[in-house]
JSON list of C-alpha atoms in Angstrom, two decimals:
[
{"chain": "A", "resi": 1, "resn": "UNK", "atom": "CA", "xyz": [152.53, 100.14, 74.37]},
{"chain": "A", "resi": 2, "resn": "UNK", "atom": "CA", "xyz": [151.76, 98.16, 77.50]},
{"chain": "A", "resi": 3, "resn": "UNK", "atom": "CA", "xyz": [150.35, 94.72, 77.09]},
{"chain": "A", "resi": 4, "resn": "UNK", "atom": "CA", "xyz": [148.67, 92.61, 79.77]},
{"chain": "A", "resi": 5, "resn": "UNK", "atom": "CA", "xyz": [148.27, 88.84, 79.39]},
{"chain": "A", "resi": 6, "resn": "UNK", "atom": "CA", "xyz": [144.86, 87.59, 78.44]},
{"chain": "A", "resi": 7, "resn": "UNK", "atom": "CA", "xyz": [142.66, 85.70, 80.84]},
{"chain": "A", "resi": 8, "resn": "UNK", "atom": "CA", "xyz": [144.87, 85.93, 83.78]},
{"chain": "A", "resi": 9, "resn": "UNK", "atom": "CA", "xyz": [143.01, 85.56, 86.91]},
{"chain": "A", "resi": 10, "resn": "UNK", "atom": "CA", "xyz": [143.64, 86.22, 90.66]},
{"chain": "A", "resi": 11, "resn": "UNK", "atom": "CA", "xyz": [144.55, 82.99, 92.68]},
{"chain": "A", "resi": 12, "resn": "UNK", "atom": "CA", "xyz": [142.28, 82.84, 95.67]},
{"chain": "A", "resi": 13, "resn": "UNK", "atom": "CA", "xyz": [143.44, 80.88, 98.63]},
{"chain": "A", "resi": 14, "resn": "UNK", "atom": "CA", "xyz": [141.01, 80.26, 101.35]},
{"chain": "A", "resi": 15, "resn": "UNK", "atom": "CA", "xyz": [142.78, 80.11, 104.87]},
{"chain": "A", "resi": 16, "resn": "UNK", "atom": "CA", "xyz": [139.99, 79.36, 107.27]},
{"chain": "A", "resi": 17, "resn": "UNK", "atom": "CA", "xyz": [138.10, 76.22, 107.08]},
{"chain": "A", "resi": 18, "resn": "UNK", "atom": "CA", "xyz": [134.63, 77.75, 107.63]},
{"chain": "A", "resi": 19, "resn": "UNK", "atom": "CA", "xyz": [135.36, 80.12, 104.53]},
{"chain": "A", "resi": 20, "resn": "UNK", "atom": "CA", "xyz": [136.17, 76.93, 102.42]},
{"chain": "A", "resi": 21, "resn": "UNK", "atom": "CA", "xyz": [132.90, 75.22, 103.52]},
{"chain": "A", "resi": 22, "resn": "UNK", "atom": "CA", "xyz": [130.72, 78.23, 102.85]},
{"chain": "A", "resi": 23, "resn": "UNK", "atom": "CA", "xyz": [132.21, 78.64, 99.36]},
{"chain": "A", "resi": 24, "resn": "UNK", "atom": "CA", "xyz": [131.98, 74.94, 98.33]},
{"chain": "A", "resi": 25, "resn": "UNK", "atom": "CA", "xyz": [129.19, 73.57, 100.37]},
{"chain": "A", "resi": 26, "resn": "UNK", "atom": "CA", "xyz": [127.10, 76.68, 101.14]},
{"chain": "A", "resi": 27, "resn": "UNK", "atom": "CA", "xyz": [127.27, 76.28, 104.73]},
{"chain": "A", "resi": 28, "resn": "UNK", "atom": "CA", "xyz": [129.72, 75.97, 107.72]},
{"chain": "A", "resi": 29, "resn": "UNK", "atom": "CA", "xyz": [129.89, 72.66, 109.80]},
{"chain": "A", "resi": 30, "resn": "UNK", "atom": "CA", "xyz": [130.54, 74.50, 112.90]},
{"chain": "A", "resi": 31, "resn": "UNK", "atom": "CA", "xyz": [127.88, 76.49, 114.82]},
{"chain": "A", "resi": 32, "resn": "UNK", "atom": "CA", "xyz": [129.98, 79.76, 115.36]},
{"chain": "A", "resi": 33, "resn": "UNK", "atom": "CA", "xyz": [129.76, 80.45, 111.52]},
{"chain": "A", "resi": 34, "resn": "UNK", "atom": "CA", "xyz": [126.39, 80.15, 110.68]},
{"chain": "A", "resi": 35, "resn": "UNK", "atom": "CA", "xyz": [125.10, 82.79, 108.07]},
{"chain": "A", "resi": 36, "resn": "UNK", "atom": "CA", "xyz": [121.66, 83.57, 106.62]},
{"chain": "A", "resi": 37, "resn": "UNK", "atom": "CA", "xyz": [121.38, 81.84, 102.99]},
{"chain": "A", "resi": 38, "resn": "UNK", "atom": "CA", "xyz": [121.34, 85.17, 101.24]},
{"chain": "A", "resi": 39, "resn": "UNK", "atom": "CA", "xyz": [124.69, 85.97, 102.81]},
{"chain": "A", "resi": 40, "resn": "UNK", "atom": "CA", "xyz": [126.33, 82.78, 101.81]},
{"chain": "A", "resi": 41, "resn": "UNK", "atom": "CA", "xyz": [125.05, 83.15, 98.26]},
{"chain": "A", "resi": 42, "resn": "UNK", "atom": "CA", "xyz": [126.18, 86.66, 98.00]},
{"chain": "A", "resi": 43, "resn": "UNK", "atom": "CA", "xyz": [129.63, 85.56, 99.38]},
{"chain": "A", "resi": 44, "resn": "UNK", "atom": "CA", "xyz": [129.87, 82.89, 96.96]},
{"chain": "A", "resi": 45, "resn": "UNK", "atom": "CA", "xyz": [129.15, 85.40, 94.25]},
{"chain": "A", "resi": 46, "resn": "UNK", "atom": "CA", "xyz": [131.79, 87.85, 95.47]},
{"chain": "A", "resi": 47, "resn": "UNK", "atom": "CA", "xyz": [134.41, 85.15, 95.70]},
{"chain": "A", "resi": 48, "resn": "UNK", "atom": "CA", "xyz": [133.55, 83.98, 91.97]},
{"chain": "A", "resi": 49, "resn": "UNK", "atom": "CA", "xyz": [134.01, 87.62, 90.88]},
{"chain": "A", "resi": 50, "resn": "UNK", "atom": "CA", "xyz": [137.33, 88.06, 92.49]},
{"chain": "A", "resi": 51, "resn": "UNK", "atom": "CA", "xyz": [138.45, 84.62, 91.00]},
{"chain": "A", "resi": 52, "resn": "UNK", "atom": "CA", "xyz": [137.31, 85.91, 87.54]},
{"chain": "A", "resi": 53, "resn": "UNK", "atom": "CA", "xyz": [139.16, 89.26, 87.89]},
{"chain": "A", "resi": 54, "resn": "UNK", "atom": "CA", "xyz": [142.89, 89.81, 86.68]},
{"chain": "A", "resi": 55, "resn": "UNK", "atom": "CA", "xyz": [143.91, 91.67, 89.83]},
{"chain": "A", "resi": 56, "resn": "UNK", "atom": "CA", "xyz": [142.69, 93.50, 92.72]},
{"chain": "A", "resi": 57, "resn": "UNK", "atom": "CA", "xyz": [142.60, 96.83, 91.16]},
{"chain": "A", "resi": 58, "resn": "UNK", "atom": "CA", "xyz": [139.87, 95.63, 88.83]},
{"chain": "A", "resi": 59, "resn": "UNK", "atom": "CA", "xyz": [137.64, 95.08, 91.91]},
{"chain": "A", "resi": 60, "resn": "UNK", "atom": "CA", "xyz": [137.48, 98.93, 92.51]},
{"chain": "A", "resi": 61, "resn": "UNK", "atom": "CA", "xyz": [135.23, 99.10, 89.17]},
{"chain": "A", "resi": 62, "resn": "UNK", "atom": "CA", "xyz": [132.47, 97.45, 91.07]},
{"chain": "A", "resi": 63, "resn": "UNK", "atom": "CA", "xyz": [131.07, 100.13, 93.43]},
{"chain": "A", "resi": 64, "resn": "UNK", "atom": "CA", "xyz": [129.00, 97.62, 95.30]},
{"chain": "A", "resi": 65, "resn": "UNK", "atom": "CA", "xyz": [132.00, 95.92, 96.54]},
{"chain": "A", "resi": 66, "resn": "UNK", "atom": "CA", "xyz": [133.76, 99.13, 97.95]},
{"chain": "A", "resi": 67, "resn": "UNK", "atom": "CA", "xyz": [137.11, 97.48, 97.57]},
{"chain": "A", "resi": 68, "resn": "UNK", "atom": "CA", "xyz": [139.72, 99.12, 100.03]},
{"chain": "A", "resi": 69, "resn": "UNK", "atom": "CA", "xyz": [142.85, 98.63, 101.87]},
{"chain": "A", "resi": 70, "resn": "UNK", "atom": "CA", "xyz": [142.13, 98.88, 105.56]},
{"chain": "A", "resi": 71, "resn": "UNK", "atom": "CA", "xyz": [143.81, 101.04, 108.22]},
{"chain": "A", "resi": 72, "resn": "UNK", "atom": "CA", "xyz": [144.43, 101.05, 111.74]},
{"chain": "A", "resi": 73, "resn": "UNK", "atom": "CA", "xyz": [144.77, 97.66, 113.57]},
{"chain": "A", "resi": 74, "resn": "UNK", "atom": "CA", "xyz": [143.94, 96.16, 110.13]},
{"chain": "A", "resi": 75, "resn": "UNK", "atom": "CA", "xyz": [146.73, 97.72, 108.34]},
{"chain": "A", "resi": 76, "resn": "UNK", "atom": "CA", "xyz": [147.84, 95.28, 105.44]},
{"chain": "A", "resi": 77, "resn": "UNK", "atom": "CA", "xyz": [144.49, 93.83, 105.02]},
{"chain": "A", "resi": 78, "resn": "UNK", "atom": "CA", "xyz": [142.02, 94.79, 102.21]},
{"chain": "A", "resi": 79, "resn": "UNK", "atom": "CA", "xyz": [138.42, 94.10, 101.97]},
{"chain": "A", "resi": 80, "resn": "UNK", "atom": "CA", "xyz": [135.47, 93.90, 99.62]},
{"chain": "A", "resi": 81, "resn": "UNK", "atom": "CA", "xyz": [131.94, 94.11, 100.70]},
{"chain": "A", "resi": 82, "resn": "UNK", "atom": "CA", "xyz": [129.39, 91.17, 100.55]},
{"chain": "A", "resi": 83, "resn": "UNK", "atom": "CA", "xyz": [126.42, 93.41, 101.62]},
{"chain": "A", "resi": 84, "resn": "UNK", "atom": "CA", "xyz": [125.78, 96.42, 103.95]},
{"chain": "A", "resi": 85, "resn": "UNK", "atom": "CA", "xyz": [126.63, 94.21, 107.04]},
{"chain": "A", "resi": 86, "resn": "UNK", "atom": "CA", "xyz": [129.41, 92.00, 105.96]},
{"chain": "A", "resi": 87, "resn": "UNK", "atom": "CA", "xyz": [132.74, 92.13, 104.13]},
{"chain": "A", "resi": 88, "resn": "UNK", "atom": "CA", "xyz": [135.46, 89.68, 102.86]},
{"chain": "A", "resi": 89, "resn": "UNK", "atom": "CA", "xyz": [138.86, 90.48, 104.53]},
{"chain": "A", "resi": 90, "resn": "UNK", "atom": "CA", "xyz": [141.87, 89.39, 102.66]},
{"chain": "A", "resi": 91, "resn": "UNK", "atom": "CA", "xyz": [145.49, 89.74, 102.27]},
{"chain": "A", "resi": 92, "resn": "UNK", "atom": "CA", "xyz": [147.09, 90.63, 99.01]},
{"chain": "A", "resi": 93, "resn": "UNK", "atom": "CA", "xyz": [150.34, 89.19, 97.64]},
{"chain": "A", "resi": 94, "resn": "UNK", "atom": "CA", "xyz": [151.92, 90.18, 94.48]},
{"chain": "A", "resi": 95, "resn": "UNK", "atom": "CA", "xyz": [154.26, 87.70, 92.85]},
{"chain": "A", "resi": 96, "resn": "UNK", "atom": "CA", "xyz": [157.22, 89.14, 91.08]},
{"chain": "A", "resi": 97, "resn": "UNK", "atom": "CA", "xyz": [155.91, 92.56, 90.99]},
{"chain": "A", "resi": 98, "resn": "UNK", "atom": "CA", "xyz": [153.45, 91.75, 88.70]},
{"chain": "A", "resi": 99, "resn": "UNK", "atom": "CA", "xyz": [150.08, 93.30, 89.77]},
{"chain": "A", "resi": 100, "resn": "UNK", "atom": "CA", "xyz": [148.09, 90.88, 87.45]},
{"chain": "A", "resi": 101, "resn": "UNK", "atom": "CA", "xyz": [149.49, 87.90, 89.29]},
{"chain": "A", "resi": 102, "resn": "UNK", "atom": "CA", "xyz": [147.56, 88.81, 92.44]},
{"chain": "A", "resi": 103, "resn": "UNK", "atom": "CA", "xyz": [147.14, 86.12, 95.26]},
{"chain": "A", "resi": 104, "resn": "UNK", "atom": "CA", "xyz": [144.26, 86.92, 97.72]},
{"chain": "A", "resi": 105, "resn": "UNK", "atom": "CA", "xyz": [144.26, 84.91, 100.94]},
{"chain": "A", "resi": 106, "resn": "UNK", "atom": "CA", "xyz": [140.65, 85.27, 102.52]},
{"chain": "A", "resi": 107, "resn": "UNK", "atom": "CA", "xyz": [140.99, 85.53, 106.14]},
{"chain": "A", "resi": 108, "resn": "UNK", "atom": "CA", "xyz": [137.67, 86.45, 107.40]},
{"chain": "A", "resi": 109, "resn": "UNK", "atom": "CA", "xyz": [133.83, 87.13, 106.74]},
{"chain": "A", "resi": 110, "resn": "UNK", "atom": "CA", "xyz": [133.29, 89.58, 109.23]},
{"chain": "A", "resi": 111, "resn": "UNK", "atom": "CA", "xyz": [130.38, 91.64, 110.52]},
{"chain": "A", "resi": 112, "resn": "UNK", "atom": "CA", "xyz": [131.43, 94.94, 109.55]},
{"chain": "A", "resi": 113, "resn": "UNK", "atom": "CA", "xyz": [129.73, 96.81, 112.65]},
{"chain": "A", "resi": 114, "resn": "UNK", "atom": "CA", "xyz": [131.19, 94.55, 115.37]}
]
């Protein structure tokens, strides 16, 4: 019988300052990273969902997130959707081979179509 620890959550590291500001303050201080309020609200909601999840595999049960491992020039990066236009790109790290101890390093909130 396989047992998983109870209440294990992913550890989320936010690499870029503008991503941290968006999450903590609801806006970025620099003019390059300005987003509509509804995008910021959904971004915060998705990050909260990631934090509450035990691992990245559990994100796949949320169809609207469209969790995927990217390919091509973005090999090694995973993503989840914020909305139809934006996605959060992140790097997954697994400590000690334990898939429930996923650390996600958020690296970008990107416009999927640019």
